[in-house]
Coordinates of C-alpha atoms and ligand atoms in Angstrom, one line a residue:
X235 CA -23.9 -15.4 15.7
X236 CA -21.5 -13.9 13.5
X237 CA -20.1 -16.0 10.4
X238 CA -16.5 -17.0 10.7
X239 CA -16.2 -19.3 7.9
X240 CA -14.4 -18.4 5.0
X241 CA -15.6 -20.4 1.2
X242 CA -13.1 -22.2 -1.0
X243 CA -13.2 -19.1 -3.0
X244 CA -11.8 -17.0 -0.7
X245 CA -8.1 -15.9 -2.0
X246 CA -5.9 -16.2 0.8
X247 CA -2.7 -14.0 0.0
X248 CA 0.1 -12.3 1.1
X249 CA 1.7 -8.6 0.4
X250 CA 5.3 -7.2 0.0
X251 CA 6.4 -4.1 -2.3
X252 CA 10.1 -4.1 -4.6
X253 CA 12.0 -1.6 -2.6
X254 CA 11.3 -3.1 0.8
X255 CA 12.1 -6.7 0.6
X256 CA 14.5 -6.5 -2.9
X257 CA 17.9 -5.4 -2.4
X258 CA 20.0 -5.1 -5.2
X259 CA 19.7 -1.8 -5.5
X260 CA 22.6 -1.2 -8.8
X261 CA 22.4 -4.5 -10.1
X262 CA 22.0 -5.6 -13.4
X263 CA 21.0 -2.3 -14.7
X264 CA 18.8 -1.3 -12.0
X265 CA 18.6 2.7 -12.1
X266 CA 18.1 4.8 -8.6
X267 CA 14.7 5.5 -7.4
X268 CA 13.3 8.5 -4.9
X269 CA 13.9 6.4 -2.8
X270 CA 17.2 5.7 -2.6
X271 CA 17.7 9.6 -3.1
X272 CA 15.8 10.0 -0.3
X273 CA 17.3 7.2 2.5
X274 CA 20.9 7.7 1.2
X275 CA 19.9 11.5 2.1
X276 CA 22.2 12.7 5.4
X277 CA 21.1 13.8 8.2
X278 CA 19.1 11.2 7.8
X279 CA 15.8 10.9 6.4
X280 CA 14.8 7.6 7.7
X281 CA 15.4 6.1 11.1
X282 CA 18.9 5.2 11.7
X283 CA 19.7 6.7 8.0
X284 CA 18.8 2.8 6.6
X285 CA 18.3 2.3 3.0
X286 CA 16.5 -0.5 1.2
X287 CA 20.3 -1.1 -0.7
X288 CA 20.3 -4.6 0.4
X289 CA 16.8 -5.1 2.6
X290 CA 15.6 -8.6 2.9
X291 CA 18.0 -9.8 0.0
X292 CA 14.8 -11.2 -1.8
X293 CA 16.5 -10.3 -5.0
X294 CA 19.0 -13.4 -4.9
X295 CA 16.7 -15.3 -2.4
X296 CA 13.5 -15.0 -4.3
X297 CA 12.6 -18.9 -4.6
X298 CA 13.2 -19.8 -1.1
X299 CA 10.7 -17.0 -0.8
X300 CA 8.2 -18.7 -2.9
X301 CA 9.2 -21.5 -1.4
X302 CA 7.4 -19.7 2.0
X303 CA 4.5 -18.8 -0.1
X304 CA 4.1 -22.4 -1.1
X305 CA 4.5 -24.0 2.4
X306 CA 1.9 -21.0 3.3
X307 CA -0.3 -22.7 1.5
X308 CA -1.2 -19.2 -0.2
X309 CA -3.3 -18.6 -3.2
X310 CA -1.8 -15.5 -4.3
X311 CA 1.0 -12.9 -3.9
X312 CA 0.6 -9.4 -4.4
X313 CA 4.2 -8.2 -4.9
X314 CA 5.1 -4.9 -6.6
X315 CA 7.6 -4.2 -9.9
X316 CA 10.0 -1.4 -9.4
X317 CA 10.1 0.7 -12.6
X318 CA 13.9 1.6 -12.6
X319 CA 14.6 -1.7 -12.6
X320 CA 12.8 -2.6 -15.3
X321 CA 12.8 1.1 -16.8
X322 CA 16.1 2.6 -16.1
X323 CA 15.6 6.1 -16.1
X324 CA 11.4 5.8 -16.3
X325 CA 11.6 6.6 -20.4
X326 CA 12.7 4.7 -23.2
X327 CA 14.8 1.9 -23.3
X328 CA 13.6 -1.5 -20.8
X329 CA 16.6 -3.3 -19.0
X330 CA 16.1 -7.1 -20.2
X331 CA 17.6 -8.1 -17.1
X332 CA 14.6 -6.4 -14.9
X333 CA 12.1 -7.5 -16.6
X334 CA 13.7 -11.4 -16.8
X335 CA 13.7 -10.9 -12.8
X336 CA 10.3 -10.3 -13.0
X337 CA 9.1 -13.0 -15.2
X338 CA 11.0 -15.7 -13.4
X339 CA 9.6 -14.0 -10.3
X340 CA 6.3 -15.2 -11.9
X341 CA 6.8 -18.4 -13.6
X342 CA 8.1 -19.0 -10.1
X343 CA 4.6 -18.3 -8.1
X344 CA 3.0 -19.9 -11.8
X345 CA 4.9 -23.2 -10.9
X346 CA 3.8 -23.3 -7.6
X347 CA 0.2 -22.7 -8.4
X348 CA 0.4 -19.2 -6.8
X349 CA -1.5 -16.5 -8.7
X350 CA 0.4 -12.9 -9.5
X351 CA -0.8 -10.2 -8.2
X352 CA 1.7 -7.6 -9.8
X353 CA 1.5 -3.9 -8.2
X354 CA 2.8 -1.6 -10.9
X355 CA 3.9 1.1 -8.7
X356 CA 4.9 1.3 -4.8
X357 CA 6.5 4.7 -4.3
X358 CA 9.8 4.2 -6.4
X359 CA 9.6 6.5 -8.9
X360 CA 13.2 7.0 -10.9
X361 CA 15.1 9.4 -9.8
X362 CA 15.2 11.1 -13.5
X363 CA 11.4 11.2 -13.4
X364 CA 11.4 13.3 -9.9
X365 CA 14.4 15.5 -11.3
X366 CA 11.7 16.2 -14.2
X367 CA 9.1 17.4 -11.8
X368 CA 7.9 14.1 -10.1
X369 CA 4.5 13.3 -10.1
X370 CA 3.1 16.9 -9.8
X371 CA 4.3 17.0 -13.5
X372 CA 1.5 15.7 -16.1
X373 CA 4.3 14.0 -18.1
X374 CA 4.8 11.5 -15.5
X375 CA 1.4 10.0 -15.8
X376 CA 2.2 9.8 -19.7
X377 CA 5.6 8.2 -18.5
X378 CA 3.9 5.6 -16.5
X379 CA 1.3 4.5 -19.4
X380 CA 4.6 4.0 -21.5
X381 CA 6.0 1.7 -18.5
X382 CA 2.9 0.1 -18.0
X383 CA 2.7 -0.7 -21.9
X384 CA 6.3 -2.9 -21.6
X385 CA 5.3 -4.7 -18.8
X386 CA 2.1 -5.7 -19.6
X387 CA 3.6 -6.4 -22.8
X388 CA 6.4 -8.8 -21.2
X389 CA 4.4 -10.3 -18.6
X390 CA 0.5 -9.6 -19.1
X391 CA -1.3 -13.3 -19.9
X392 CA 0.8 -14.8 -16.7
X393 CA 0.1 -12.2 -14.2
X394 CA -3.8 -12.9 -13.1
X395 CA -4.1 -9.2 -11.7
X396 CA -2.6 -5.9 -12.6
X397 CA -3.0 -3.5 -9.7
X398 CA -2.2 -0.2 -10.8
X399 CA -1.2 2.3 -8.0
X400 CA -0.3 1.1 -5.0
X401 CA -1.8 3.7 -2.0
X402 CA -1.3 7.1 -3.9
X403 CA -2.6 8.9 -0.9
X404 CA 0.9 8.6 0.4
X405 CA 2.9 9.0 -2.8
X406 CA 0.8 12.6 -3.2
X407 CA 0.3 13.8 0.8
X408 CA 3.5 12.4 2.1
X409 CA 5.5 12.5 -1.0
X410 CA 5.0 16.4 -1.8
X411 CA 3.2 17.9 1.4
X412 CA 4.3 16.5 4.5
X413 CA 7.7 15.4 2.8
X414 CA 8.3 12.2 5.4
X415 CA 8.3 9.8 2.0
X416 CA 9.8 10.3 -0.5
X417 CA 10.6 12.9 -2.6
X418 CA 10.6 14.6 1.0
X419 CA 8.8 17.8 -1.1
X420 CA 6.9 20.1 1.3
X421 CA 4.6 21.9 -1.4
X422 CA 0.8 21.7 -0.7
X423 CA -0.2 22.6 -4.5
X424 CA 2.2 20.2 -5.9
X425 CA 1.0 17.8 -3.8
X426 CA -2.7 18.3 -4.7
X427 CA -1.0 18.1 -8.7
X428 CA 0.4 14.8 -7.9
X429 CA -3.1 13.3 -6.7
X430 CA -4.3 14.3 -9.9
X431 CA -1.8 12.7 -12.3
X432 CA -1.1 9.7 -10.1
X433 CA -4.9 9.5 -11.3
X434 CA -4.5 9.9 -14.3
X435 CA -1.7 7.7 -14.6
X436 CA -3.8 5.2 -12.8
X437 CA -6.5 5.8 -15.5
X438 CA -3.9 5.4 -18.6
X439 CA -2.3 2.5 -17.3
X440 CA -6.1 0.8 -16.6
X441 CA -6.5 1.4 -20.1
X442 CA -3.1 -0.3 -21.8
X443 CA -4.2 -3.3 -19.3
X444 CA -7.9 -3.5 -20.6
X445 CA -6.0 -3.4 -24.5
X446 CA -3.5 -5.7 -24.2
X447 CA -4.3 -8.3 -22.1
X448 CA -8.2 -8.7 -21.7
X449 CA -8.1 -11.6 -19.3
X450 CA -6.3 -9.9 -16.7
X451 CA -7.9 -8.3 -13.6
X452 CA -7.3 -4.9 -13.1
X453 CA -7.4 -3.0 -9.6
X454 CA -5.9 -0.4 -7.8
X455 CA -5.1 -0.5 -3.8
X456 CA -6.2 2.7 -2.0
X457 CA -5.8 3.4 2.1
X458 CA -8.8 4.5 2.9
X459 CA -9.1 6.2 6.3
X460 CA -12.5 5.8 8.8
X461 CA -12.7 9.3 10.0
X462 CA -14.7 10.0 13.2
X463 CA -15.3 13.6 14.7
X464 CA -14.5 14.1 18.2
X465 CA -17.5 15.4 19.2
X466 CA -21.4 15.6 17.4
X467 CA -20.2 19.5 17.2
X468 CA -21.2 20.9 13.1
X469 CA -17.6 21.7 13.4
X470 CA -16.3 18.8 14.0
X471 CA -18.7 17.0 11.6
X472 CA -17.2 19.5 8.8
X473 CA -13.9 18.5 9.6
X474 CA -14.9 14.9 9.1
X475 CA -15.9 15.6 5.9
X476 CA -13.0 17.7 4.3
X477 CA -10.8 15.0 5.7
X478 CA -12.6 12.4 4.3
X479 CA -12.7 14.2 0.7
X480 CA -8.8 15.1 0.8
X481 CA -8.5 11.0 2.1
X482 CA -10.9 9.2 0.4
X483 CA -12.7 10.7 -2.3
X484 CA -10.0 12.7 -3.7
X485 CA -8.7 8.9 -5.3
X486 CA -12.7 7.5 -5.2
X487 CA -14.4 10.5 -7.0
X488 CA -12.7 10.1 -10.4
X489 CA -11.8 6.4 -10.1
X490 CA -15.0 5.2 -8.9
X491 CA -17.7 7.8 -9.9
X492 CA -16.0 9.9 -12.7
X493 CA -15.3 13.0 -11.3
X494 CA -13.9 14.9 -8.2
X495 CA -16.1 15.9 -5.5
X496 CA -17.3 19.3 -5.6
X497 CA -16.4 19.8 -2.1
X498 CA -13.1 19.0 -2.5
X499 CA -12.5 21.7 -5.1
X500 CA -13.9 24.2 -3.0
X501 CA -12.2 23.2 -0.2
X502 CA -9.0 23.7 -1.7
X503 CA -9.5 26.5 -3.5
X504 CA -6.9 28.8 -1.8
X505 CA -4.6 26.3 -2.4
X506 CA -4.7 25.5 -6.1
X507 CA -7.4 26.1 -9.3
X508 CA -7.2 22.9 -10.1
X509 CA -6.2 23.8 -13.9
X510 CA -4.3 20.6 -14.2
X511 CA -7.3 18.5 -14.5
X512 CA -7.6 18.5 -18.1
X513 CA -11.0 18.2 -20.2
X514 CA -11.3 14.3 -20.5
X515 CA -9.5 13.4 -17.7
X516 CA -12.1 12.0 -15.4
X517 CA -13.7 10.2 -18.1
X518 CA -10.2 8.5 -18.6
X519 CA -9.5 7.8 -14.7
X520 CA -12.7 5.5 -14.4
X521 CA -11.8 2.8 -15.8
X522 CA -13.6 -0.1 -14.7
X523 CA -12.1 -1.9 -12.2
X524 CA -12.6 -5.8 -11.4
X525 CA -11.5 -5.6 -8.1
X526 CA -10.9 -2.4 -5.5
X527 CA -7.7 -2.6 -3.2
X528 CA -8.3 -1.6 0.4
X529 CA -5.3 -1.4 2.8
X530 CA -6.6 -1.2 6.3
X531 CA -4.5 -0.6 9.7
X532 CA -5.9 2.0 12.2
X533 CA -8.8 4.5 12.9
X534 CA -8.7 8.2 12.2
X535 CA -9.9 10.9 15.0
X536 CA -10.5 14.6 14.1
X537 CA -11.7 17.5 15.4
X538 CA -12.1 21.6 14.1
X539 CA -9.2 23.6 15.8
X540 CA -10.1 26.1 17.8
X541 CA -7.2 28.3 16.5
X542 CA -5.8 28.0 20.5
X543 CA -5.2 24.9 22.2
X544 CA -2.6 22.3 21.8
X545 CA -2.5 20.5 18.9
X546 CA -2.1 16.6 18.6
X547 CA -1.6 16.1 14.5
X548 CA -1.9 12.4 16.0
X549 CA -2.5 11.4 12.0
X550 CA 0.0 8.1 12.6
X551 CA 1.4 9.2 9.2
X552 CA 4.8 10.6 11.1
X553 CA 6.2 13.9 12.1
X554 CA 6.6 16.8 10.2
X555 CA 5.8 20.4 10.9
X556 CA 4.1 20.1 7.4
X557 CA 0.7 18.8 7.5
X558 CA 0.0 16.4 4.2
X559 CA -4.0 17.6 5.1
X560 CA -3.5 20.2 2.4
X561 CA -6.4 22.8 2.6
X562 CA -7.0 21.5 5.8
X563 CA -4.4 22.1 7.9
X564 CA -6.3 23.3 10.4
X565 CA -7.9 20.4 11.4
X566 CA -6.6 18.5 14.3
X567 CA -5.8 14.8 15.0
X568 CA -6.2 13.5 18.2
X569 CA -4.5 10.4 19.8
X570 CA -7.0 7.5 20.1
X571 CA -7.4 4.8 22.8
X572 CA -5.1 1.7 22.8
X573 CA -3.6 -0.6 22.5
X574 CA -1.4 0.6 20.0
X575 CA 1.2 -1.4 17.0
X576 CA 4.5 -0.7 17.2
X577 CA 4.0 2.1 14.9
X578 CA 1.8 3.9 17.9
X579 CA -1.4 2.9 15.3
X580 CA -4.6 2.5 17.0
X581 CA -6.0 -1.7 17.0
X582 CA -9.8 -0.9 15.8
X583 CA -11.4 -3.9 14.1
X584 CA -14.9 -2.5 13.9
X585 CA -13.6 0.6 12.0
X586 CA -12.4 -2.0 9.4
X587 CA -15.9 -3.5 8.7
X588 CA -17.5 0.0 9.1
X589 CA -14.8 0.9 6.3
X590 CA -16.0 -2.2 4.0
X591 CA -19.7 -1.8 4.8
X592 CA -19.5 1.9 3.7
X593 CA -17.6 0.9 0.5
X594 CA -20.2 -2.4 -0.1
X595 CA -23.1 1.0 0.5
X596 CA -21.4 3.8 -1.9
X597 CA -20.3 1.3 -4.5
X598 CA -22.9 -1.5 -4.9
X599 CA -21.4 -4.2 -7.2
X600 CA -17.5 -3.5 -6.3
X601 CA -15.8 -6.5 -5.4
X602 CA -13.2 -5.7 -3.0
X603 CA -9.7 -6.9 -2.0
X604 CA -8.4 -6.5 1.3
X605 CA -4.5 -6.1 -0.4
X606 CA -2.9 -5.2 3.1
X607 CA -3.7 -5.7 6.4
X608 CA -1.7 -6.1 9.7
X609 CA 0.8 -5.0 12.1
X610 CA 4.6 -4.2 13.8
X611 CA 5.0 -5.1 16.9
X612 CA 9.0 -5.6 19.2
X613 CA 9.2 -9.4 18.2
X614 CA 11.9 -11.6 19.9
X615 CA 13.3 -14.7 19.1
X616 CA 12.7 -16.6 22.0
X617 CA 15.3 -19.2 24.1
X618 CA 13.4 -21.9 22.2
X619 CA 14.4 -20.0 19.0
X620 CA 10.4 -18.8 18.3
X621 CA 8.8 -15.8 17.7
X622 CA 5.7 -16.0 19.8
X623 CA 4.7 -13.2 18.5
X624 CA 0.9 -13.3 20.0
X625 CA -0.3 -9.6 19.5
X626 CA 0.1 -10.0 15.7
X627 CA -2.2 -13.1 16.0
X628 CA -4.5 -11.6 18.1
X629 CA -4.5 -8.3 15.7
X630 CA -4.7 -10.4 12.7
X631 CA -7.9 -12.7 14.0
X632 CA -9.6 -9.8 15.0
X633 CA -9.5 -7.8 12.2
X634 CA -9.9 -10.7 10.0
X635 CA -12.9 -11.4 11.9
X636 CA -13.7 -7.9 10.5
X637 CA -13.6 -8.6 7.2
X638 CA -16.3 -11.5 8.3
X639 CA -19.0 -9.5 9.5
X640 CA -18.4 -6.9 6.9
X641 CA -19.1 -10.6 4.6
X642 CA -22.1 -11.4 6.6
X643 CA -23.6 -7.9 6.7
X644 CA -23.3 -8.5 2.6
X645 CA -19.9 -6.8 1.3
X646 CA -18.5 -8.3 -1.7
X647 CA -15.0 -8.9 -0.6
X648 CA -13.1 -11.3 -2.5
X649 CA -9.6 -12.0 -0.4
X650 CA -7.0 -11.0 2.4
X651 CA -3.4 -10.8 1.6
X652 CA -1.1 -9.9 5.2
X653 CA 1.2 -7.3 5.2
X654 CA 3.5 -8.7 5.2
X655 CA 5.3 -11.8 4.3
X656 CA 8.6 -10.7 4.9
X657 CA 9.8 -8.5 7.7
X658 CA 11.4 -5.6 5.4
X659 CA 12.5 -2.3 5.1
X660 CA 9.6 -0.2 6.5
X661 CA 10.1 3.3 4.8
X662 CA 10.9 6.3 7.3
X663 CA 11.5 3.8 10.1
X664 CA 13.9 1.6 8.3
X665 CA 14.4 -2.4 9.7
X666 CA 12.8 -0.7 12.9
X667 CA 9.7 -1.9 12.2
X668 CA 8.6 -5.6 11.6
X669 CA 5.9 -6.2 10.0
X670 CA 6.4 -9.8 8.5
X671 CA 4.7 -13.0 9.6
X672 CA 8.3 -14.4 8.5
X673 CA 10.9 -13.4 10.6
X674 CA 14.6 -12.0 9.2
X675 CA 17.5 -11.8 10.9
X676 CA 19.1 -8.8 8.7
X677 CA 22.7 -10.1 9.5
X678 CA 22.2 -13.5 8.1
X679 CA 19.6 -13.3 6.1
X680 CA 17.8 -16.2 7.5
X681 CA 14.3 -16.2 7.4
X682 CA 12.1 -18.1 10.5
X683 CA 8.3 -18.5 10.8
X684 CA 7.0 -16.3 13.4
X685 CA 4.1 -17.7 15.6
X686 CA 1.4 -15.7 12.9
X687 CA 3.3 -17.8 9.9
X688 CA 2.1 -20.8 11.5
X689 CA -1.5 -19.7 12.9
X690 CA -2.1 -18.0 9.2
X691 CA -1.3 -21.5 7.5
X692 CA -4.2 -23.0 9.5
X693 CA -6.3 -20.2 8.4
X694 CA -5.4 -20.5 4.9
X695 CA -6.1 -24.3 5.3
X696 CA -9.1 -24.6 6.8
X697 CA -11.2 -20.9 6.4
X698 CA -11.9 -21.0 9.7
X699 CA -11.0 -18.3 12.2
X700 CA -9.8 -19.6 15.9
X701 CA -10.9 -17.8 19.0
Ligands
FCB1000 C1 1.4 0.7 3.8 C2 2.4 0.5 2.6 C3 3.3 -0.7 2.8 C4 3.7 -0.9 4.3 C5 2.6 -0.8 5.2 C6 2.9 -0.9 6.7 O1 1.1 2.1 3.8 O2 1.7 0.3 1.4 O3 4.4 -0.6 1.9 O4 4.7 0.1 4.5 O5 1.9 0.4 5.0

């Protein structure tokens, strides 16, 4: 029989990132981010050309919100810091105001016995710092260590864990090569530049953590993807791996291990020399981490192209005629079996534990946090004024469950934190999407517990999984 019982120590948590919940977008200083660039960009760039100018209000609303968190019963909140809010600009001067926002956010969650979890960086880089050459630019890794310095300085001894990068997969593939985030740049060696120094700046920032506040944890939250090959084919099973390298070990080679795969570099060769890895750099991008962020949703199918038949690019990472698979663009992406989330992403549990079990196997004596973890689905509000939103349950036992066996089979993981708390402003498809086990009616503002709120709080209380 599988283990369903969660310890004590288990840290119970839930997720949310600055420009999808926050609002607020010119107050008190705040300067613009890609991000609003990019959803104030017409045609639009987003669905329904929405913007996270106002989003779930949390800005103003912030202590009912903790108030949520509380009544959750949570342990922690993993909630990210938006750099042109506290760093106008993303060089030289701090706003006061920001970073006030931010350390009332956490005396807040400190009052309430909730431990910070502070993400230094989810995708909203200031605009000045894109205008400078973005993240394919080395200088904005140096930028970032500067940024990191003032709020670790500000806030470090009350925030329990400093997670550096929040999923720089995206910020690099989508960001630069596909273009469906943010900048919205469609330049395969650029976006190959920005893996390297969002790296990098992952490695400096480690470091400024690690000197100025010692007690703090530091991590980093990656989306790792489970690759399968169609078929047992040696083509498929090379397809398999270069997505896997590009995906995974492009962020767990230096981070983890100290260097980037050789296959990798070879892979990509036509694409770029790599010259912008410095002497040094590797060294400096392994810096130990306490605990390893995994974000988990779907399952990823591939296959070698035959060079004629129809093509799928079935990724789930949106549509673009620009592959982010730099280097690899000619490997294919096939739709999977159902069901599906509202995002068309494949429900597969048992990819999740394989995903844990392989980490728990390459990295012996990582602990890992599950940082995100769940799913968007058409919720209505029902005549009795509920949100009986099952399928998130159902998705949310099962791939909890998941994280279970991946336990039981021996796999260091630590915690779970939902994505999301807070339905919110879900990048290219705007207020489209809900992902929040809190519902929010975006004309009101009101926030009501969805059917998951309530099944997660018995979770939370007891550690033990229904069904
Ligand atoms: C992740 C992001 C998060 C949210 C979820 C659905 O890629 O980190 O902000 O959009 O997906």
């Amino acid at each position: 029989m599988t283990a369903r019982n969660f310890p004590e120590s288990f840290l119970w948590g839930s997720a949310t990132a600055a420009y999808q919940i926050e609002g607020a977008a010119t107050e008190d200083g705040r300067g613009p981010s890609i991000w609003d660039t990019y959803s104030h960009t017409t045609p639009g760039r987003t669905l329904n050309g929405d913007t996270g100018d106002v989003a779930a209000d949390h800005y103003h609303r912030w202590p009912q919100d903790l108030d949520h968190l509380a009544e959750l019963g949570l342990g922690a909140y993993r909630f990210s810091i938006s750099w042109p809010r506290v760093q106008p600009g993303g060089s030289g001067r701090f706003n006061p105001a920001g970073l006030d926002f931010y350390a009332r956010l956490v005396d807040g969650l400190l009052e309430r016995g909730i431990r910070p979890v502070a993400t230094m960086y989810h995708w909203d880089l200031p605009q000045e710092l894109e205008d400078a050459g973005g993240w394919p630019a080395r200088d904005t890794a140096l930028r970032f260590e500067e940024y990191a310095a003032g709020i670790v300085g500000a806030l470090g001894d009350r925030v329990h864990t400093w997670t550096t990068l929040n999923e720089p997969w995206c910020s690099a593939y989508l960001g630069y090569g596909s273009g469906v985030h943010a900048p919205g740049r469609t330049e395969p060696a650029a976006a190959l530049a920005a893996v390297h120094h969002l790296n990098l700046a992952h490695g400096l920032a480690g470091r400024v953590v690690r000197e100025l506040t010692p007690s703090a944890e530091l991590s980093v939250t990656l989306n790792l993807h489970v690759v399968r090959g169609a078929s047992g084919s040696a083509a498929d099973a090379d397809a398999v791996r270069r997505i896997d390298a590009l995906a995974n070990r492009a962020f767990l080679g230096p981070m983890l291990d100290g260097a980037y795969p050789a296959d990798l570099l070879a892979d990509t060769a036509a694409v770029t020399d790599w010259s912008f890895v410095r002497p040094g750099d590797e060294k400096l991008i392994a810096v130990p981490l306490d605990v390893l962020g995994v974000n988990y949703y779907s399952s990823t199918l591939v296959r070698a192209w035959d060079g004629h038949s129809a093509r799928s690019a079935a990724d789930g990472h949106g549509a673009s005629v620009h592959s982010p698979w730099v280097g690899a663009e000619d490997v294919d992406f096939l739709p999977q079996p159902g069901p599906y989330t509202a995002m068309g992403w494949n429900i597969d549990p048992p990819a999740f534990t394989e995903l844990l079990v392989r980490l728990g196997r390459d990295h012996p004596g990582q602990p890992l946090m599950i940082t995100e973890n769940g799913a968007a689905f058409d919720d209505v509000v029902s005549a009795d004024g509920r949100i009986h939103d099952d399928r998130r349950i159902d998705y949310l036992r099962r791939h909890i469950g998941a994280v279970a066996d991946a336990r039981a089979l021996g796999v260091d993981v630590r915690g779970y934190f939902v994505w999301s708390l807070l339905d919110n402003f879900e990048w290219g498809y705007g207020y489209d999407r809900r992902f929040g086990i809190i519902h929010v009616d975006y004309d009101t503002q009101e926030r009501r517990w969805k059917d998951s709120a309530h099944w997660y709080r018995r979770l939370v209380a007891t550690g033990q999984l229904d069904g």
